[in-house]
Short mmCIF file of C-alpha atoms in Angstrom, two decimals:
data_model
loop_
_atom_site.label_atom_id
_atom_site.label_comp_id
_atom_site.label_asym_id
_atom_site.label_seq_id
_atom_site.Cartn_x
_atom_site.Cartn_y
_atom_site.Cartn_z
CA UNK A 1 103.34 218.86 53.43
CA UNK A 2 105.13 218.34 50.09
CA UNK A 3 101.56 218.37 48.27
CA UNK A 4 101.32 222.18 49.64
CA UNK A 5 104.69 223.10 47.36
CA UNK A 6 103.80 220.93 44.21
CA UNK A 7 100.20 222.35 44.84
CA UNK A 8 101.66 226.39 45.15
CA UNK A 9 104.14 225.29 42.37
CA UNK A 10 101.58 224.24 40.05
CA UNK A 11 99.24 227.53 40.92
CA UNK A 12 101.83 229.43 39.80
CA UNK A 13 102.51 228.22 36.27
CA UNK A 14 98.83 228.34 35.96
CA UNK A 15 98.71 232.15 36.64
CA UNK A 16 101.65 232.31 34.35
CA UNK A 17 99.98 230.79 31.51
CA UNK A 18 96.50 233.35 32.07
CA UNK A 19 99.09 236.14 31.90
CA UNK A 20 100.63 234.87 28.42
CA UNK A 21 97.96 233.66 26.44
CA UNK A 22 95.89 236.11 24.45
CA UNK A 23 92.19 234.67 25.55
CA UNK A 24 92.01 237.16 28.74
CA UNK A 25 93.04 240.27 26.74
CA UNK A 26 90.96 239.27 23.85
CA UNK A 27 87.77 239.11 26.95
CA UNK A 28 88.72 242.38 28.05
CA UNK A 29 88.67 244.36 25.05
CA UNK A 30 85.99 243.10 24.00
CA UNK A 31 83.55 243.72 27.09
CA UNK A 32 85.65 247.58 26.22
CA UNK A 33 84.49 247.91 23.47
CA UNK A 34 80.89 247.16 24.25
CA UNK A 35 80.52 249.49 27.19
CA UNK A 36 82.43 252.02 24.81
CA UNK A 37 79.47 251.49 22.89
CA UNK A 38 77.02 252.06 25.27
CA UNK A 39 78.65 255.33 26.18
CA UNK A 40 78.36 256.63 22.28
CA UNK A 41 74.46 255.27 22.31
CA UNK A 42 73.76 257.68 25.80
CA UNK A 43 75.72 260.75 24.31
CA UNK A 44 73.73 259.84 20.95
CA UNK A 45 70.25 260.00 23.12
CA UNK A 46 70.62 262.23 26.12
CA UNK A 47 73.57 264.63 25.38
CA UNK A 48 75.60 263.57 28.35
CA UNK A 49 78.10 260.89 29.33
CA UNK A 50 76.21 258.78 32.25
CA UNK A 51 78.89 255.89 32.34
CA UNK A 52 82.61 255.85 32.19
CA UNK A 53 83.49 253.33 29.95
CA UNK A 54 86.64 252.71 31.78
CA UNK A 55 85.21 252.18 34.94
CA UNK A 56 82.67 249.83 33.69
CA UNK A 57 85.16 247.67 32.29
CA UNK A 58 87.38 247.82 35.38
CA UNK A 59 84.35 247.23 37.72
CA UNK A 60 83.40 244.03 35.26
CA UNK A 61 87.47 243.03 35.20
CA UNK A 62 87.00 243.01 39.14
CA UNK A 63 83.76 241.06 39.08
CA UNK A 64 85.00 238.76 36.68
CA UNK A 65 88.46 238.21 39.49
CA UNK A 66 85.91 237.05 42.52
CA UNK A 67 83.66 235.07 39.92
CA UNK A 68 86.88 233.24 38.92
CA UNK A 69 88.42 232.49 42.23
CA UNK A 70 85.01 231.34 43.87
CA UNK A 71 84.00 229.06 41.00
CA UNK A 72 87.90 227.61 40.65
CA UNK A 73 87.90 226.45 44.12
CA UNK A 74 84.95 225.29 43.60
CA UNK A 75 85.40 223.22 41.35
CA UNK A 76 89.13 222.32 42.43
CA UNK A 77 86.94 220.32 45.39
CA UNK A 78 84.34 218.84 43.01
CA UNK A 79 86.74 217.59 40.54
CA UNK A 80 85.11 219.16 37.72
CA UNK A 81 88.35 218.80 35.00
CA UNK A 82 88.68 219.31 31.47
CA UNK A 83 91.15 218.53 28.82
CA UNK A 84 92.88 221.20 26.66
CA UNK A 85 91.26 219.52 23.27
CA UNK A 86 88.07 220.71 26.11
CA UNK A 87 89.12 224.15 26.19
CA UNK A 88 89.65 225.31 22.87
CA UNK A 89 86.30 223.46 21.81
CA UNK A 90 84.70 225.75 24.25
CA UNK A 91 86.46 228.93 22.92
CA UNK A 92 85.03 227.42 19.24
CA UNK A 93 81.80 227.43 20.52
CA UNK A 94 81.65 230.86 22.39
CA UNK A 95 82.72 232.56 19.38
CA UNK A 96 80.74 230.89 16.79
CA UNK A 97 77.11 231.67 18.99
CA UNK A 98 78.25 234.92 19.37
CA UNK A 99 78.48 235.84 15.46
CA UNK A 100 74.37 235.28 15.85
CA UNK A 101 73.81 237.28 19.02
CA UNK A 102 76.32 238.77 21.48
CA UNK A 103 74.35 237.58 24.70
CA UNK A 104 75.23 233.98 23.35
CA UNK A 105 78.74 234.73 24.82
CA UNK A 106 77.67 232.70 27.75
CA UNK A 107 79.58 229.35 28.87
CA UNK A 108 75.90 227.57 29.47
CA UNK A 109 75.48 228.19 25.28
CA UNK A 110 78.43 227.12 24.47
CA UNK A 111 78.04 223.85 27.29
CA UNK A 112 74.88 223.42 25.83
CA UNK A 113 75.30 223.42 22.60
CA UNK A 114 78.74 220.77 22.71
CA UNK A 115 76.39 218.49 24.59
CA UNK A 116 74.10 218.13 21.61
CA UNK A 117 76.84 217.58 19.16
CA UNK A 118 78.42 215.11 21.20
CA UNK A 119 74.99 213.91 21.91
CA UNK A 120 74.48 213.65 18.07
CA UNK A 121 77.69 212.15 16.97
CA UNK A 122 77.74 209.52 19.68
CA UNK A 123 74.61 208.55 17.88
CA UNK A 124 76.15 208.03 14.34
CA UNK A 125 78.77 205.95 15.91
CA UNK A 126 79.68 204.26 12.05
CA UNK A 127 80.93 208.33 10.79
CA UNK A 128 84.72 208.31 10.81
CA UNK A 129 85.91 211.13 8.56
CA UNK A 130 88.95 211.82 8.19
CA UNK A 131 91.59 215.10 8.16
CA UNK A 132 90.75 217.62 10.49
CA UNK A 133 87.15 217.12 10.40
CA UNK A 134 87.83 214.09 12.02
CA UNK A 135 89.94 215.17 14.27
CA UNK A 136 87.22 217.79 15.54
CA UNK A 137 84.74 215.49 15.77
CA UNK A 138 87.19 213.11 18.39
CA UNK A 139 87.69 215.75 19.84
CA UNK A 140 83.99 216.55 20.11
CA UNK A 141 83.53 212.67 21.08
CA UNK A 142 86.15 212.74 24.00
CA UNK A 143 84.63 215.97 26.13
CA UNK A 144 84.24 215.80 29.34
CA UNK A 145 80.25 216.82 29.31
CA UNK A 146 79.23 216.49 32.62
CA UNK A 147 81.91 218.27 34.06
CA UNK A 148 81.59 221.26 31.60
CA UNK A 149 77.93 221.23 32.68
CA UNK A 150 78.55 221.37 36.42
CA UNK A 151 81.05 224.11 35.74
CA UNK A 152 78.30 226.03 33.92
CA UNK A 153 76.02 225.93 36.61
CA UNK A 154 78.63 226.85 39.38
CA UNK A 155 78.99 229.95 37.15
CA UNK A 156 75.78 231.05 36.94
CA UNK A 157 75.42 230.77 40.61
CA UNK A 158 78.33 233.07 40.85
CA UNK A 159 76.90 235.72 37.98
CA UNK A 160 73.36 235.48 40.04
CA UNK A 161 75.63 236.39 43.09
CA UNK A 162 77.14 239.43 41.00
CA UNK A 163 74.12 240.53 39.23
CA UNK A 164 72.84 241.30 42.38
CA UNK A 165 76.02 243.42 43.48
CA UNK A 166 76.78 244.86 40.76
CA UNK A 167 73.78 245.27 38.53
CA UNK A 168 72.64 248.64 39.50
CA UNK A 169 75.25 250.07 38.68
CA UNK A 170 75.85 248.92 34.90
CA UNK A 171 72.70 250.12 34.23
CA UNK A 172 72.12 252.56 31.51
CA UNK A 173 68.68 254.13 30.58
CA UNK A 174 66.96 254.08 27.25
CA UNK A 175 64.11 256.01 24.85
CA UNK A 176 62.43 253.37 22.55
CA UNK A 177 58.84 252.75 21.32
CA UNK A 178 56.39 250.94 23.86
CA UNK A 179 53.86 248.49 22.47
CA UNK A 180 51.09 251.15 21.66
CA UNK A 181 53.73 252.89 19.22
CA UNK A 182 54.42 255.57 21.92
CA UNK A 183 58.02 256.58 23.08
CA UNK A 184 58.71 255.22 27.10
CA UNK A 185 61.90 254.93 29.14
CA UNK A 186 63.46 251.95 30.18
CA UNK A 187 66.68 250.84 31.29
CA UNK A 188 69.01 248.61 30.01
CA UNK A 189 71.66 246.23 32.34
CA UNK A 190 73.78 244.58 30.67
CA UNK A 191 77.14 243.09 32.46
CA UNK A 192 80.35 241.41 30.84
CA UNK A 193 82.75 239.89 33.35
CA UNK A 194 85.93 237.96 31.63
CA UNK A 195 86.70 235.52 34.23
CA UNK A 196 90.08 233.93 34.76
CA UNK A 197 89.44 230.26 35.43
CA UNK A 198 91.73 227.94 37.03
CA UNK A 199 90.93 224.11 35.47
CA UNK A 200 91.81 221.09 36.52
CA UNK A 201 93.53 218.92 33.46
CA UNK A 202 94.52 215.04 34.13
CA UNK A 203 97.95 214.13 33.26
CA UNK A 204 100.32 211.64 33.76
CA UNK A 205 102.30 212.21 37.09
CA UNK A 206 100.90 215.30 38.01
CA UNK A 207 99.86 216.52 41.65
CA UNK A 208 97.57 214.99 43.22
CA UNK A 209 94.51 216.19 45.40
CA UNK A 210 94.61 215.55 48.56
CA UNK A 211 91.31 215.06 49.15
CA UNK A 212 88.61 212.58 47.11
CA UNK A 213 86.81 214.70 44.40
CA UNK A 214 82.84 214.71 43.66
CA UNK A 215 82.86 214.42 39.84
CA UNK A 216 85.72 213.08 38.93
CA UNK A 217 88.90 211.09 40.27
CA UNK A 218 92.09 210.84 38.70
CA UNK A 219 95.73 209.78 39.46
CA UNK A 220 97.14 212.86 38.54
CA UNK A 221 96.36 216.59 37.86
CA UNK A 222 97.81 220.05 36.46
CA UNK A 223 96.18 223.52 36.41
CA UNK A 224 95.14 225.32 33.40
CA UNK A 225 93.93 228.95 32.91
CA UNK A 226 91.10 229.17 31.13
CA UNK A 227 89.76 232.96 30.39
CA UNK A 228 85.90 232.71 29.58
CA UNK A 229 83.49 235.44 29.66
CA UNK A 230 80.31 235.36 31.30
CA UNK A 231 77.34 237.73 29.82
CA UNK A 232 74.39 238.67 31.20
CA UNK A 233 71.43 241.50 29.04
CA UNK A 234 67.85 242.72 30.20
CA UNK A 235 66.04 245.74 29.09
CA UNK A 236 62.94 247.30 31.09
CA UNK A 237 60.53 249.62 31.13
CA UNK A 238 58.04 248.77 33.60
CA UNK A 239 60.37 248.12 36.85
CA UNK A 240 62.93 250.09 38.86
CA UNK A 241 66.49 249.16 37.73
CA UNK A 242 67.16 247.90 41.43
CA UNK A 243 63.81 245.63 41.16
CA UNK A 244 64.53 244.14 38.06
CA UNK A 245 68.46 243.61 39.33
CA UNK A 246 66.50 241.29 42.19
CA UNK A 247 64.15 239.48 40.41
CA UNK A 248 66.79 238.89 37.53
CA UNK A 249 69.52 237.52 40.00
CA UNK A 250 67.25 235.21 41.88
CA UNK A 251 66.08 233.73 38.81
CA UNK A 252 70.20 233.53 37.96
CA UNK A 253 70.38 231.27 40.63
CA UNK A 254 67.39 229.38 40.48
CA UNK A 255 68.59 228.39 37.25
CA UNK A 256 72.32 227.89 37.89
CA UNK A 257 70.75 225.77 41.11
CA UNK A 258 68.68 223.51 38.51
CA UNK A 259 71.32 223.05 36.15
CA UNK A 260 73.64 221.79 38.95
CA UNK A 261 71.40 219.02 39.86
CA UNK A 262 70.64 217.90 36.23
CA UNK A 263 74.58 217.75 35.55
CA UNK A 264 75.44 215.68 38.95
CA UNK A 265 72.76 213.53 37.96
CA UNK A 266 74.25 213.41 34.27
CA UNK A 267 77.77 212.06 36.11
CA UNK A 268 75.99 209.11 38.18
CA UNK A 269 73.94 208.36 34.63
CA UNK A 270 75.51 209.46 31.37
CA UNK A 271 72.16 208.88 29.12
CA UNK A 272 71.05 212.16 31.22
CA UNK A 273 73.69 213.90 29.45
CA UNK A 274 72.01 215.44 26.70
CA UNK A 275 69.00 216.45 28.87
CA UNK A 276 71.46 218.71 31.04
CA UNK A 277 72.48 220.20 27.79
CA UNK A 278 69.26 220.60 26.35
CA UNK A 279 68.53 222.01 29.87
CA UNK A 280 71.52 224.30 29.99
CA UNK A 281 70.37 226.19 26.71
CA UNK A 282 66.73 225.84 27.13
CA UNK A 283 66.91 227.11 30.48
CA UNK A 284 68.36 229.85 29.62
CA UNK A 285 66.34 231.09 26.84
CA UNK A 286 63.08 230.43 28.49
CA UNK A 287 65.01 233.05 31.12
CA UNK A 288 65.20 236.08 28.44
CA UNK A 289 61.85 234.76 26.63
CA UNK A 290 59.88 235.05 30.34
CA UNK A 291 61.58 238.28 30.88
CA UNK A 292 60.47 240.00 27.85
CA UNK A 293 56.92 238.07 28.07
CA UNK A 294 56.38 240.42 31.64
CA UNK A 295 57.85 243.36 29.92
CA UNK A 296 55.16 243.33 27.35
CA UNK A 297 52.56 242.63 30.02
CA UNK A 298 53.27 245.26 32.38
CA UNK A 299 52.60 248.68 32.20
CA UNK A 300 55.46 250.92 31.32
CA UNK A 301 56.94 252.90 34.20
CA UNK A 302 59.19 256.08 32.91
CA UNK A 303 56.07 257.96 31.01
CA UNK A 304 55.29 261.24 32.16
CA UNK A 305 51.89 261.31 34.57
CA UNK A 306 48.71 263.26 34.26
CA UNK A 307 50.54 266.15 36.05
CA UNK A 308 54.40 266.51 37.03
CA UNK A 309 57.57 264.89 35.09
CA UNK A 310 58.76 261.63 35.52
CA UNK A 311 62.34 260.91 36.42
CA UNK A 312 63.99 258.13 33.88
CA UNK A 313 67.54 258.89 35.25
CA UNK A 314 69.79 261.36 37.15
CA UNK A 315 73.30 262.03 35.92
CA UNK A 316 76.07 261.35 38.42
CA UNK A 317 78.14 264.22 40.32
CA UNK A 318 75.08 266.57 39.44
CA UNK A 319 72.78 269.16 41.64
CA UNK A 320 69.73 266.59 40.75
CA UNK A 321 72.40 263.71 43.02
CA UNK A 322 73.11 265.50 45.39
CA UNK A 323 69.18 266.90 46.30
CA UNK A 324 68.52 263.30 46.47
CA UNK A 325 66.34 262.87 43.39
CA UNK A 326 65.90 259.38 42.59
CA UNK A 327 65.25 257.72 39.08
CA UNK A 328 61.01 256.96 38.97
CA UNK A 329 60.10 259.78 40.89
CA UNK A 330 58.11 262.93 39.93
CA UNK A 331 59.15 266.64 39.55
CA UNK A 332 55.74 268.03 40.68
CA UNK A 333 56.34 271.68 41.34
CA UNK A 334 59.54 274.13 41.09
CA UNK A 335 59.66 276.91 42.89
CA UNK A 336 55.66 277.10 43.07
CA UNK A 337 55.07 275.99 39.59
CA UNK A 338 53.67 272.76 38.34
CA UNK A 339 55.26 271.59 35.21
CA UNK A 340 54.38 269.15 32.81
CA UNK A 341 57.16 270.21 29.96
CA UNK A 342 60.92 270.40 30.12
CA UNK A 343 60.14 273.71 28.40
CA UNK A 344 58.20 274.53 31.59
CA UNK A 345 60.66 273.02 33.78
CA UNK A 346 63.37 275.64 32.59
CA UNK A 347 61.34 278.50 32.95
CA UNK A 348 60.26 278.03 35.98
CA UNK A 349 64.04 277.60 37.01
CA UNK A 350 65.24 281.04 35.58
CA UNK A 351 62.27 282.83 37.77
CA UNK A 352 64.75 282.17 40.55
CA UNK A 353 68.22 281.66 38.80
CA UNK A 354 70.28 281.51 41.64
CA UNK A 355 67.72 279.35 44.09
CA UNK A 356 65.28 276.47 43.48
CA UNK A 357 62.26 274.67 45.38
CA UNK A 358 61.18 271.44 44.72
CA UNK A 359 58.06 269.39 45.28
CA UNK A 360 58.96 265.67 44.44
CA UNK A 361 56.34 263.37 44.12
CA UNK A 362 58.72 259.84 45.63
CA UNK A 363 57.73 256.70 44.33
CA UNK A 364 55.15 255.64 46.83
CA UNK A 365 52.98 259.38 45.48
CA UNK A 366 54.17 261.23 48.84
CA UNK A 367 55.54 264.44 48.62
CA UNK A 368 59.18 265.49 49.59
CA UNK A 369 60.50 269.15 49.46
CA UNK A 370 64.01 269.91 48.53
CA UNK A 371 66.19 273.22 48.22
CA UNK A 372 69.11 274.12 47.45
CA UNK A 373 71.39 277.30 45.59
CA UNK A 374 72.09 276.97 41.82
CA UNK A 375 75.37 278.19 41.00
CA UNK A 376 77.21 279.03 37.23
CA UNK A 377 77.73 276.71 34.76
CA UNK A 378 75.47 273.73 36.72
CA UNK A 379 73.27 271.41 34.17
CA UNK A 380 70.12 274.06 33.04
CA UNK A 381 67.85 270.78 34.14
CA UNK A 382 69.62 270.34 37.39
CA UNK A 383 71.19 266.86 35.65
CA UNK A 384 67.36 265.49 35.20
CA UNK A 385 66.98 263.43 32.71
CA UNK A 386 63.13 262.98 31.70
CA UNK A 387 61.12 260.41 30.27
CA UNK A 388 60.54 260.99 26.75
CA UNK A 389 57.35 262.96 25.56
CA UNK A 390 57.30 262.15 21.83
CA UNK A 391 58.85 265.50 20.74
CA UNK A 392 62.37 263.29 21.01
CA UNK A 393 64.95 263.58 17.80
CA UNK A 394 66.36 259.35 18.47
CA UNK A 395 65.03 256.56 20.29
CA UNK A 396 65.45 252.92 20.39
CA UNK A 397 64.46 250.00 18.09
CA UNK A 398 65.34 246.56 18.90
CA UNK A 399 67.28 244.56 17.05
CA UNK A 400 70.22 241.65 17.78
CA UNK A 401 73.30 242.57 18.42
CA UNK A 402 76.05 240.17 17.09
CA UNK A 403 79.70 240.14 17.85
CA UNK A 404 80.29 241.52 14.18
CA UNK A 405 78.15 245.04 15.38
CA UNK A 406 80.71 244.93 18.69
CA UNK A 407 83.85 244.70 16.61
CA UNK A 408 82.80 247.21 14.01
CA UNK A 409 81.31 249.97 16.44
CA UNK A 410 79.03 250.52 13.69
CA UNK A 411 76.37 252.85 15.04
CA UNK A 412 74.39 253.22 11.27
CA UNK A 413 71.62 251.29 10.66
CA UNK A 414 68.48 251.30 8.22
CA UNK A 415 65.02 252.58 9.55
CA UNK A 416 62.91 249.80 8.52
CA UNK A 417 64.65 247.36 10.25
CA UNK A 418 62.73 244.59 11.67
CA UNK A 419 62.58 245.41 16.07
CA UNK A 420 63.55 242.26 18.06
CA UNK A 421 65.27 242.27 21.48
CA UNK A 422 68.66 243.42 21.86
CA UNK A 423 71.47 246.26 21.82
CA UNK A 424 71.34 249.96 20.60
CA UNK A 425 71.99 251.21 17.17
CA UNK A 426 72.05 255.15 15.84
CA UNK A 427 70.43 256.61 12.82
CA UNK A 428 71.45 260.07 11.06
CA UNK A 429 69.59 263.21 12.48
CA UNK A 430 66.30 263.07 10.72
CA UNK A 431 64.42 265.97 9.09
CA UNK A 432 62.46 268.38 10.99
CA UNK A 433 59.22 267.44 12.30
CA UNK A 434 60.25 263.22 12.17
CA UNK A 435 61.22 261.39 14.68
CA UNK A 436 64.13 258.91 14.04
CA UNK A 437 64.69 255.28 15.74
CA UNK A 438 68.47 254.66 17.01
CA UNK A 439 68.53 250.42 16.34
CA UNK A 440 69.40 247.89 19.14
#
């Protein structure tokens, strides 16, 4: 059993090492700072605080914990190792995609996109410069690529897995223009874990495994922390938060599946190498392009119907919670009146200020009656929070968000802008009468 010490002796200096190095904290404060901003862009549209920044991140530094001890045992058994030259290409990488567009802070990018360069330097075998250029591009040369490739997939198997756990929860809801110009709700889940890694790095006289790896075999082995972080973004407005959650993890994991195959395949014959990269980038994109190629096919959800008010979200720890009200559904009637304004809504509360009736229209279009005693000081719209009806002061425009926008917490952004298909931005209040575009 002396392979059960060295093996607990080398665990330990690996947890060591995650606790000294910077990388992890670096993760964590940025995933902060990007649910901090989500809490500024929902104060900036509804008024309220929906989301505790702090608990987001602690709920994403938890997720990222299982993520990282599932896929390091993992790949402890497949033999999936990298070299520290390995690790701090990877850390490049991240950071470099992520100056273009913050969802890029995904391992299967920066996989991806190392396969290519290797891919393209191995072809222009005659280049030898020199300094540190050439010392990056060894470097570059020397990587591992089918093992970074399998570990990319086993991670996205394990983000499908958490997507689906804890997707619901991250999500935040969103005003922004639909395709015919018209304001609409949506929601918008996006999830950060930073995930503490435990990698396998070959070295001379180092433990061995006691059992006979998939990937890779070697004489010797230590452990290395390696603190990545793992992103995942969609925005909709034509499905239930919990829907899209589904569909979005099973296509996760459909893709993490796929990507696992094309990288074993890519260890029994290197030339498939760079098709597993191309694959691990491709793959992914085609994910977000599909995604937002239903959105703008599908009818939009959170608009108000011919008669009653659609729900876009319920704040938490509110009268609207605990009646049950669910995000989707219809305020039909209060106390006897059927509204069709959040003017009308209000009203029709203060006829009976210290009581309220509901008629709720669920989202099947059957009706469900609810009650309950108002008391002081309780949200004056029971903690509804309505799709828009045009008459809003902010909304959404999409735009990228970059790692830069993170960093900066700017929240400013010019009107014009062209829209494209990421994170929230704020204008200034505009004049009366116009309605203003908050950027994303």
């Amino acid at each position: 059993m002396e392979w059960v010490w060295l093996w607990l002796t080398t665990l330990g200096e690996a947890l060591l090492q995650l606790l000294i190095q910077p990388f992890y904290y670096i993760a964590v404060i940025l995933i902060a700072l990007v649910y901090h901003r989500q809490l500024l862009q929902e104060r900036k549209l509804f008024h309220v605080r929906l989301q505790s920044s702090i608990t987001q991140t602690i709920r994403a530094v938890l997720g990222g914990i299982v993520i990282g001890v599932i896929v390091s045992i993992v790949s402890l058994f497949l033999g999936a190792h990298l070299t520290l030259s390995s690790l701090i290409c990877i850390w490049a990488a991240t950071i470099f995609l992520a100056l273009f567009r913050i969802r890029y802070l995904c391992f299967a990018y920066a996989a991806g996109l190392l396969g290519v360069l290797q891919f393209g330097l191995n072809m222009a075998s005659g280049w030898q410069p020199e300094g540190w250029i050439g010392t990056v591009t060894e470097a570059l040369r020397a990587l591992d690529m089918p093992a970074l490739l399998v570990l990319a997939a086993v991670l996205h198997i394990g983000e499908g897995f958490m997507v689906r756990m804890q997707g619901v929860s991250m999500a935040s809801p969103l005003l922004f223009e639909g395709k015919r110009g018209k304001l609409v709700g949506g929601y918008q889940l996006q999830h950060f874990w930073p995930i503490p890694l435990l990698i396998l790095v070959p070295v001379t006289g180092g433990a061995e495994l006691p059992w006979s790896p998939l990937v890779n075999g070697g004489s010797g082995y230590m452990l290395v922390a390696l603190p990545i972080l793992l992103g995942f973004g969609e925005v909709t407005q034509s499905m239930l938060p919990g829907q899209k959650v589904k569909i979005s993890a099973k296509r996760l994991l459909l893709y993490g599946t796929g990507l696992l195959v094309c990288s074993l395949l890519a260890v029994w014959w290197s030339p498939f190498m760079v098709v597993a990269a191309l694959a691990a980038f491709a793959g992914h994109e085609f994910l977000v392009w599909y995604s937002g190629f239903e959105e703008q096919n599908r009818s939009p959800l959170f608009v108000h119907p011919e008669h009653g008010l659609k729900v876009l979200g319920v704040i938490p720890d509110s009268p609207a919670e605990e009646l049950g009200i669910e995000a989707g559904e219809t305020l039909y009637k209060v106390n006897g009146v059927l509204v069709h304004s959040p003017e009308q809504l209000h009203r029709a509360l203060r006829m009976n200020p210290a009581f309220c009736k509901l008629e709720v229209r669920n989202h099947q279009g059957e009706s469900k009656f609810m009650q309950r005693a108002i008391y002081e000081g309780e949200h004056h719209q029971l903690g509804v929070l309505m799709a828009p009806d045009n008459h809003e002061a902010w909304a959404l425009r999409l735009r990228p968000l970059t790692l830069f926008h993170i960093v900066s917490l700017k929240l400013f952004a010019r009107r014009n802008d062209k829209r494209t298909d990421e994170a929230p931005l704020a204008l200034p209040p505009a004049p009366a009468g116009e309605q203003r575009s908050v950027e994303m």
